[in-house]
């Protein structure tokens, strides 16, 4: 375009790649990022005229102050953790499943079908059927996107996104139409489930938390120790390599997306039968999106997902206390989560790259 | 006939926020960045636009606030994905969660501060953003309502889309910029300043999304602040980019078609009457999903997807 070199000055800094930092350095880097995000969040709180230390203190105190508060915190963490485990499987395969929200909703819908229609079944039969139905609902919703991906290469990010909203409006159809509670005069909402439906409580929290712990172990073993898990990583690294090694890539994608969706669907089933006791449009409430962030933040490590989900539960529960104490919206949980992830995303750069400033003498080329 | 004209007018109104979002996202995708933060940037624009109008009582100030806020949000995204080469999907999603969160948060904060317990745009700004009436022209039958009866956002949206189309397809800079989305390495070798134009496009796109958000915040709820006013429109905009085949002038058509889908439930005729509202709410998403599938079935022929979309560019690895 321009035959003469116009710009002879070296830029102020440029980026160089180096060997990946050691685990210790990476951990320090991430801690610094988290620390900086807490400072940035504090500045934000300061900017709206509140005392950051008081607000942060309230978040911590609010989520641990009593047995009930801790139970509520765990209740927040359960769907988030389960859903994050689900998307982890897809992400490992570099399949951008951003449809956790929709898969969770479909799981909730399938489970609610049994909760509403067969409340008199034997309790354990009903619970098991509901949880299985949740898996199938979420799994089918996940496999739908995978089907078009393997068949025609349809962009999975956008398709799973659309499926989220299709599922959401399906719930709005159900609550205004066939599943509408006639007793709620005028309101379109779904009736509260029968007591027989409720998941049993263990240590004061519905046993979804046990499912969550089992799933953490399952996903870890599945990814690290099983043949199928290995296939997932190979497909994620390079589909050509996978094909060369004789792996049926299409089958792996379909199977993995079914499991990924099924896990998210299980979260939905637990949410309606353990926590909400009804199906509403708020059943997922953004959990499916936050789960993606959690999974990424933890670099798809199941144990870390458990820890971070709990911490996000603290943020959620704490923010609801902040709402009542300071009159601030509980949306501040989302704001803080966003800030934390911005910093973590930024810090990842320094694991592999650094900035090199312009040298005074000029660079010998 | 009267009803049909009313329907078209409503469709164009409902399509306008989508138009801004779509054009903003096209600018992003043309430099290879799949920005999933449109919803968030629009939410931030909604808040900034509304609060700007609320505090200043001036429509231009409101627009400027929305534009700058959208740009500021896009700056975060640009720093993360262009300079720090972070994963675009995750950065965009984070922007959406952050943007919707902070928008609702500030809304509640302002409501708490307001004495009346609600936020309503003051009289002058409401006057300024009202539909423009041109004496004589607006009173014409059919043509009057169809062409000369809209609020300023609608005309601004079409203007922005047309100018963006001109910039991308009719200027040398625009063609260079498109090369970045196709092959940044080659563009770099041809001494096109890749980083500079990536920032330029992403920031400009963010500002345009912000104005689309201002439509949601200020117009959709009739000048009263209600949380979540963007409510998924940003996602439809992301999808509309595909529908519009990455062309701003097609985005004008596409957003009005999708606007029509959004308002269809208020204008049911014939066989539609018995169908539930939820189905109509679902329709834009359902059709987008179908468009996605159909274009992929045709092997993405004529889809004009930028070849490098979704990948970050690191000079030393070209």
Short mmCIF file of N, CA and C in Angstrom, two decimals, chain B residues 202-281:
data_model
loop_
_atom_site.label_atom_id
_atom_site.label_comp_id
_atom_site.label_asym_id
_atom_site.label_seq_id
_atom_site.Cartn_x
_atom_site.Cartn_y
_atom_site.Cartn_z
N UNK B 202 -14.70 -1.15 17.53
CA UNK B 202 -15.37 -1.70 18.71
C UNK B 202 -15.97 -0.57 19.55
N UNK B 203 -15.21 0.53 19.68
CA UNK B 203 -15.73 1.65 20.46
C UNK B 203 -16.92 2.31 19.78
N UNK B 204 -16.80 2.53 18.48
CA UNK B 204 -17.92 3.14 17.75
C UNK B 204 -19.15 2.24 17.84
N UNK B 205 -18.93 0.93 17.65
CA UNK B 205 -20.03 -0.03 17.74
C UNK B 205 -20.68 0.02 19.11
N UNK B 206 -19.85 0.10 20.15
CA UNK B 206 -20.39 0.17 21.51
C UNK B 206 -21.24 1.41 21.71
N UNK B 207 -20.77 2.54 21.18
CA UNK B 207 -21.54 3.77 21.32
C UNK B 207 -22.89 3.66 20.64
N UNK B 208 -22.90 3.05 19.45
CA UNK B 208 -24.16 2.89 18.71
C UNK B 208 -25.10 1.97 19.48
N UNK B 209 -24.56 0.89 20.04
CA UNK B 209 -25.38 0.01 20.89
C UNK B 209 -25.96 0.80 22.05
N UNK B 210 -25.15 1.69 22.61
CA UNK B 210 -25.61 2.50 23.74
C UNK B 210 -26.83 3.33 23.38
N UNK B 211 -26.84 3.91 22.17
CA UNK B 211 -28.00 4.70 21.74
C UNK B 211 -29.22 3.80 21.59
N UNK B 212 -29.00 2.59 21.06
CA UNK B 212 -30.11 1.63 20.97
C UNK B 212 -30.67 1.35 22.35
N UNK B 213 -29.75 1.25 23.33
CA UNK B 213 -30.19 1.03 24.70
C UNK B 213 -31.03 2.20 25.20
N UNK B 214 -30.60 3.43 24.83
CA UNK B 214 -31.35 4.61 25.28
C UNK B 214 -32.79 4.54 24.78
N UNK B 215 -32.99 4.01 23.58
CA UNK B 215 -34.36 3.84 23.08
C UNK B 215 -35.15 2.97 24.06
N UNK B 216 -34.52 1.85 24.46
CA UNK B 216 -35.20 0.93 25.37
C UNK B 216 -35.53 1.62 26.69
N UNK B 217 -34.54 2.33 27.23
CA UNK B 217 -34.74 2.94 28.54
C UNK B 217 -35.75 4.08 28.51
N UNK B 218 -35.71 4.88 27.43
CA UNK B 218 -36.51 6.11 27.42
C UNK B 218 -37.87 5.94 26.76
N UNK B 219 -37.94 5.15 25.69
CA UNK B 219 -39.18 5.10 24.90
C UNK B 219 -40.08 3.93 25.30
N UNK B 220 -39.46 2.73 25.41
CA UNK B 220 -40.29 1.53 25.53
C UNK B 220 -41.26 1.61 26.71
N UNK B 221 -40.78 2.10 27.86
CA UNK B 221 -41.67 2.17 29.01
C UNK B 221 -42.29 3.55 29.19
N UNK B 222 -42.35 4.31 28.11
CA UNK B 222 -43.03 5.60 28.13
C UNK B 222 -42.40 6.63 29.05
N UNK B 223 -41.08 6.60 29.16
CA UNK B 223 -40.41 7.63 29.93
C UNK B 223 -40.34 7.37 31.42
N UNK B 224 -40.72 6.16 31.84
CA UNK B 224 -40.58 5.78 33.25
C UNK B 224 -39.50 4.73 33.34
N UNK B 225 -38.61 4.83 34.34
CA UNK B 225 -37.54 3.84 34.45
C UNK B 225 -38.07 2.54 35.02
N UNK B 226 -37.86 1.46 34.27
CA UNK B 226 -38.20 0.13 34.75
C UNK B 226 -36.98 -0.75 34.48
N UNK B 227 -36.61 -1.56 35.45
CA UNK B 227 -35.44 -2.42 35.29
C UNK B 227 -35.59 -3.33 34.08
N UNK B 228 -34.47 -3.78 33.57
CA UNK B 228 -34.45 -4.75 32.47
C UNK B 228 -35.19 -4.30 31.22
N UNK B 229 -35.04 -3.02 30.87
CA UNK B 229 -35.81 -2.54 29.72
C UNK B 229 -35.29 -3.13 28.41
N UNK B 230 -34.02 -3.52 28.37
CA UNK B 230 -33.48 -4.08 27.12
C UNK B 230 -34.01 -5.51 26.92
N UNK B 231 -34.04 -6.27 27.99
CA UNK B 231 -34.78 -7.53 28.04
C UNK B 231 -34.58 -8.45 26.83
N UNK B 232 -33.33 -8.74 26.49
CA UNK B 232 -33.07 -9.72 25.44
C UNK B 232 -32.94 -9.16 24.04
N UNK B 233 -33.25 -7.87 23.86
CA UNK B 233 -33.15 -7.30 22.51
C UNK B 233 -31.71 -7.35 21.99
N UNK B 234 -30.76 -7.19 22.90
CA UNK B 234 -29.35 -7.25 22.50
C UNK B 234 -29.00 -8.58 21.87
N UNK B 235 -29.60 -9.63 22.39
CA UNK B 235 -29.32 -10.96 21.84
C UNK B 235 -29.94 -11.11 20.46
N UNK B 236 -31.15 -10.54 20.29
CA UNK B 236 -31.74 -10.60 18.96
C UNK B 236 -30.86 -9.85 17.97
N UNK B 237 -30.27 -8.72 18.45
CA UNK B 237 -29.41 -7.93 17.57
C UNK B 237 -28.21 -8.76 17.11
N UNK B 238 -27.62 -9.51 18.04
CA UNK B 238 -26.48 -10.36 17.67
C UNK B 238 -26.90 -11.32 16.57
N UNK B 239 -28.10 -11.87 16.73
CA UNK B 239 -28.58 -12.82 15.73
C UNK B 239 -28.94 -12.14 14.41
N UNK B 240 -29.44 -10.92 14.51
CA UNK B 240 -29.84 -10.19 13.31
C UNK B 240 -28.66 -9.93 12.37
N UNK B 241 -27.46 -9.85 12.96
CA UNK B 241 -26.28 -9.64 12.12
C UNK B 241 -26.19 -10.74 11.06
N UNK B 242 -26.51 -11.94 11.47
CA UNK B 242 -26.46 -13.06 10.53
C UNK B 242 -27.58 -12.92 9.50
N UNK B 243 -28.76 -12.59 10.01
CA UNK B 243 -29.92 -12.39 9.15
C UNK B 243 -29.61 -11.32 8.09
N UNK B 244 -28.87 -10.28 8.51
CA UNK B 244 -28.55 -9.17 7.61
C UNK B 244 -27.30 -9.43 6.80
N UNK B 245 -26.73 -10.61 6.93
CA UNK B 245 -25.53 -10.98 6.19
C UNK B 245 -24.42 -9.92 6.34
N UNK B 246 -24.25 -9.38 7.54
CA UNK B 246 -23.16 -8.45 7.87
C UNK B 246 -23.23 -7.17 7.06
N UNK B 247 -24.40 -6.82 6.54
CA UNK B 247 -24.53 -5.60 5.74
C UNK B 247 -25.45 -4.62 6.45
N UNK B 248 -24.96 -3.39 6.71
CA UNK B 248 -25.79 -2.42 7.44
C UNK B 248 -27.12 -2.12 6.76
N UNK B 249 -27.14 -2.02 5.43
CA UNK B 249 -28.43 -1.68 4.82
C UNK B 249 -29.43 -2.82 4.93
N UNK B 250 -28.89 -4.07 4.95
CA UNK B 250 -29.80 -5.20 5.19
C UNK B 250 -30.29 -5.21 6.63
N UNK B 251 -29.46 -4.62 7.52
CA UNK B 251 -29.85 -4.56 8.93
C UNK B 251 -31.11 -3.71 9.10
N UNK B 252 -31.25 -2.67 8.25
CA UNK B 252 -32.45 -1.82 8.34
C UNK B 252 -33.68 -2.67 8.07
N UNK B 253 -33.63 -3.40 6.98
CA UNK B 253 -34.75 -4.27 6.63
C UNK B 253 -34.98 -5.32 7.72
N UNK B 254 -33.88 -5.99 8.09
CA UNK B 254 -33.98 -7.08 9.07
C UNK B 254 -34.57 -6.62 10.38
N UNK B 255 -34.14 -5.45 10.87
CA UNK B 255 -34.66 -5.05 12.18
C UNK B 255 -36.13 -4.67 12.10
N UNK B 256 -36.57 -4.15 10.96
CA UNK B 256 -38.00 -3.84 10.88
C UNK B 256 -38.84 -5.12 10.75
N UNK B 257 -38.28 -6.13 10.08
CA UNK B 257 -38.99 -7.42 10.03
C UNK B 257 -39.11 -7.98 11.45
N UNK B 258 -37.99 -7.92 12.20
CA UNK B 258 -38.03 -8.46 13.56
C UNK B 258 -38.87 -7.58 14.48
N UNK B 259 -38.88 -6.27 14.19
CA UNK B 259 -39.78 -5.38 14.93
C UNK B 259 -41.22 -5.81 14.72
N UNK B 260 -41.54 -6.16 13.46
CA UNK B 260 -42.90 -6.61 13.15
C UNK B 260 -43.23 -7.87 13.95
N UNK B 261 -42.26 -8.79 14.05
CA UNK B 261 -42.51 -10.01 14.82
C UNK B 261 -42.78 -9.68 16.28
N UNK B 262 -42.06 -8.65 16.78
CA UNK B 262 -42.22 -8.32 18.19
C UNK B 262 -43.59 -7.74 18.50
N UNK B 263 -44.17 -6.98 17.54
CA UNK B 263 -45.46 -6.35 17.84
C UNK B 263 -46.65 -7.14 17.31
N UNK B 264 -46.36 -8.23 16.63
CA UNK B 264 -47.42 -9.01 15.99
C UNK B 264 -48.51 -9.41 16.99
N UNK B 265 -48.12 -9.66 18.24
CA UNK B 265 -49.12 -10.16 19.18
C UNK B 265 -50.21 -9.15 19.49
N UNK B 266 -49.94 -7.86 19.20
CA UNK B 266 -50.98 -6.86 19.43
C UNK B 266 -51.88 -6.70 18.21
N UNK B 267 -51.52 -7.32 17.12
CA UNK B 267 -52.28 -7.14 15.87
C UNK B 267 -52.69 -8.49 15.28
N UNK B 268 -53.12 -9.39 16.14
CA UNK B 268 -53.48 -10.71 15.64
C UNK B 268 -54.71 -10.63 14.74
N UNK B 269 -54.62 -11.30 13.61
CA UNK B 269 -55.80 -11.41 12.76
C UNK B 269 -55.97 -12.87 12.35
N UNK B 270 -57.21 -13.20 12.01
CA UNK B 270 -57.52 -14.52 11.45
C UNK B 270 -57.03 -15.66 12.31
N UNK B 271 -56.23 -16.51 11.70
CA UNK B 271 -55.82 -17.74 12.38
C UNK B 271 -54.95 -17.47 13.61
N UNK B 272 -54.39 -16.25 13.70
CA UNK B 272 -53.46 -15.97 14.80
C UNK B 272 -54.18 -15.75 16.12
N UNK B 273 -55.48 -15.41 16.06
CA UNK B 273 -56.17 -14.96 17.26
C UNK B 273 -56.08 -15.98 18.39
N UNK B 274 -56.22 -17.24 18.06
CA UNK B 274 -56.22 -18.24 19.11
C UNK B 274 -54.85 -18.57 19.67
N UNK B 275 -53.81 -18.05 19.04
CA UNK B 275 -52.47 -18.46 19.47
C UNK B 275 -52.02 -17.69 20.70
N UNK B 276 -51.30 -18.35 21.60
CA UNK B 276 -50.91 -17.69 22.84
C UNK B 276 -49.86 -16.59 22.61
N UNK B 277 -49.90 -15.57 23.48
CA UNK B 277 -48.93 -14.47 23.39
C UNK B 277 -47.50 -14.97 23.47
N UNK B 278 -47.30 -15.97 24.33
CA UNK B 278 -45.93 -16.46 24.54
C UNK B 278 -45.31 -16.91 23.23
N UNK B 279 -46.15 -17.46 22.35
CA UNK B 279 -45.62 -17.91 21.06
C UNK B 279 -45.07 -16.74 20.27
N UNK B 280 -45.77 -15.61 20.34
CA UNK B 280 -45.31 -14.44 19.59
C UNK B 280 -44.04 -13.85 20.21
N UNK B 281 -43.96 -13.94 21.54
CA UNK B 281 -42.73 -13.48 22.19
C UNK B 281 -41.55 -14.35 21.78
#
